[in-house]
Coordinates of C-alpha atoms in Angstrom, one line a residue:
M1128 CA 4.3 -5.8 -25.5
S1129 CA 6.7 -4.6 -22.8
V1130 CA 7.0 -3.3 -19.3
G1131 CA 9.0 0.0 -19.7
L1132 CA 10.3 2.9 -17.5
Y1133 CA 8.8 6.4 -18.3
R1134 CA 9.3 9.9 -17.3
Y1135 CA 6.9 12.6 -18.3
S1136 CA 7.6 16.5 -18.2
G1137 CA 4.8 17.2 -15.8
D1138 CA 1.5 14.9 -14.7
I1139 CA 1.1 11.8 -16.5
N1140 CA -2.7 12.5 -16.9
D1141 CA -2.2 16.1 -18.3
K1142 CA -2.6 15.6 -21.9
N1143 CA -0.1 18.5 -22.7
T1144 CA 2.5 16.9 -20.7
E1145 CA 5.4 15.1 -22.8
L1146 CA 7.5 11.9 -22.6
I1147 CA 11.0 12.9 -21.8
F1148 CA 12.6 9.6 -21.1
S1149 CA 11.6 6.1 -21.7
E1150 CA 13.6 2.6 -21.2
N1151 CA 12.4 -0.9 -21.7
I1152 CA 12.8 -3.1 -18.8
S1153 CA 11.6 -6.4 -20.2
S1154 CA 9.2 -7.9 -22.3
E1155 CA 5.9 -8.9 -20.8
V1156 CA 6.2 -12.5 -21.0
F1157 CA 9.8 -12.4 -19.4
Y1158 CA 8.7 -9.8 -16.7
Q1159 CA 5.7 -12.2 -15.5
R1160 CA 7.7 -15.1 -15.7
Y1161 CA 11.0 -13.9 -13.7
W1162 CA 10.8 -10.2 -12.8
V1163 CA 7.8 -10.5 -10.9
K1164 CA 9.3 -13.7 -8.9
A1165 CA 12.5 -11.9 -8.0
I1166 CA 10.6 -8.7 -7.1
C1167 CA 8.6 -10.5 -4.8
E1168 CA 11.7 -12.7 -3.3
S1169 CA 14.2 -9.6 -3.1
K1170 CA 11.1 -7.5 -1.3
V1171 CA 11.5 -4.7 -3.9
K1172 CA 9.0 -2.0 -3.1
L1173 CA 9.5 0.9 -5.6
F1174 CA 11.0 -0.8 -9.0
K1175 CA 7.7 -2.7 -10.1
D1176 CA 4.9 -2.6 -12.4
G1177 CA 2.2 -0.1 -11.5
C1178 CA 4.8 2.2 -9.3
D1179 CA 6.0 5.4 -9.7
F1180 CA 9.1 7.1 -8.1
D1181 CA 10.9 10.6 -7.8
V1182 CA 14.5 11.3 -8.4
G1183 CA 14.8 11.6 -4.7
D1184 CA 14.5 7.6 -4.4
L1185 CA 17.2 7.0 -7.0
N1186 CA 19.4 5.5 -4.2
I1187 CA 16.5 3.1 -3.2
I1188 CA 16.0 2.0 -6.8
M1189 CA 19.7 1.6 -7.7
S1190 CA 19.6 -0.7 -4.4
E1191 CA 16.8 -2.6 -5.8
L1192 CA 18.4 -3.3 -9.0
N1193 CA 21.2 -4.7 -7.3
A1194 CA 19.1 -6.7 -5.2
L1195 CA 17.1 -8.1 -8.5
G1196 CA 20.6 -8.6 -10.2
A1197 CA 21.9 -10.7 -7.3
W1198 CA 18.6 -12.6 -7.5
A1199 CA 19.1 -13.3 -11.0
T1200 CA 22.7 -14.8 -10.5
E1201 CA 21.4 -16.9 -7.9
N1202 CA 18.3 -18.2 -9.9
L1203 CA 18.7 -17.9 -13.6
S1204 CA 21.3 -19.4 -16.2
G1205 CA 22.0 -19.1 -19.8
I1206 CA 20.4 -16.7 -21.9
D1207 CA 17.5 -16.0 -19.3
L1208 CA 20.4 -14.7 -17.0
K1209 CA 22.1 -12.6 -19.7
Y1210 CA 18.7 -11.1 -20.7
M1211 CA 17.9 -9.7 -17.1
S1212 CA 21.3 -8.8 -16.0
E1213 CA 21.8 -6.6 -19.2
R1214 CA 18.8 -5.1 -18.6
I1215 CA 19.7 -4.3 -14.9
E1216 CA 23.1 -3.0 -15.9
N1217 CA 21.6 -0.6 -18.6
L1218 CA 19.0 0.5 -16.4
K1219 CA 21.6 1.3 -13.8
S1220 CA 23.6 3.1 -16.1
V1221 CA 20.6 5.3 -17.8
L1222 CA 18.8 6.1 -14.6
P1223 CA 21.5 8.6 -13.0
Q1224 CA 21.5 10.5 -16.3
A1225 CA 17.6 10.6 -16.6
C1226 CA 17.3 12.1 -13.0
K1227 CA 19.4 14.9 -14.3
C1228 CA 16.6 16.2 -16.5
K1229 CA 13.9 18.4 -15.3
G1230 CA 10.5 16.5 -15.1
G1231 CA 8.2 14.6 -13.0
K1232 CA 8.0 11.1 -11.5
F1233 CA 9.0 8.1 -13.0
Y1234 CA 6.3 5.3 -14.2
I1235 CA 6.7 1.7 -14.5
F1236 CA 4.3 0.1 -17.0

């Protein structure tokens, strides 16, 4: 299992809505081991499992991703640091483009 970032064409609960964007954040095991701690210690509010956010929140999300990257640099090493850093950098590169598409909120689950 994994934790991902998703965006739908409309209300997530509407059976006719379509998935228009998806991006893997992390494996579930890695997320629970490192991302949860990083989110807590970095005081991240929006970019976490179970949350949703709008296009207007992009600046906050990018700032939170920067904080998570700084946490990873300070607290991880080796392959764990490489994995988390690559995931964060990927998210920072794809999110601005994903915000240009018409659609509803972003969801993390």
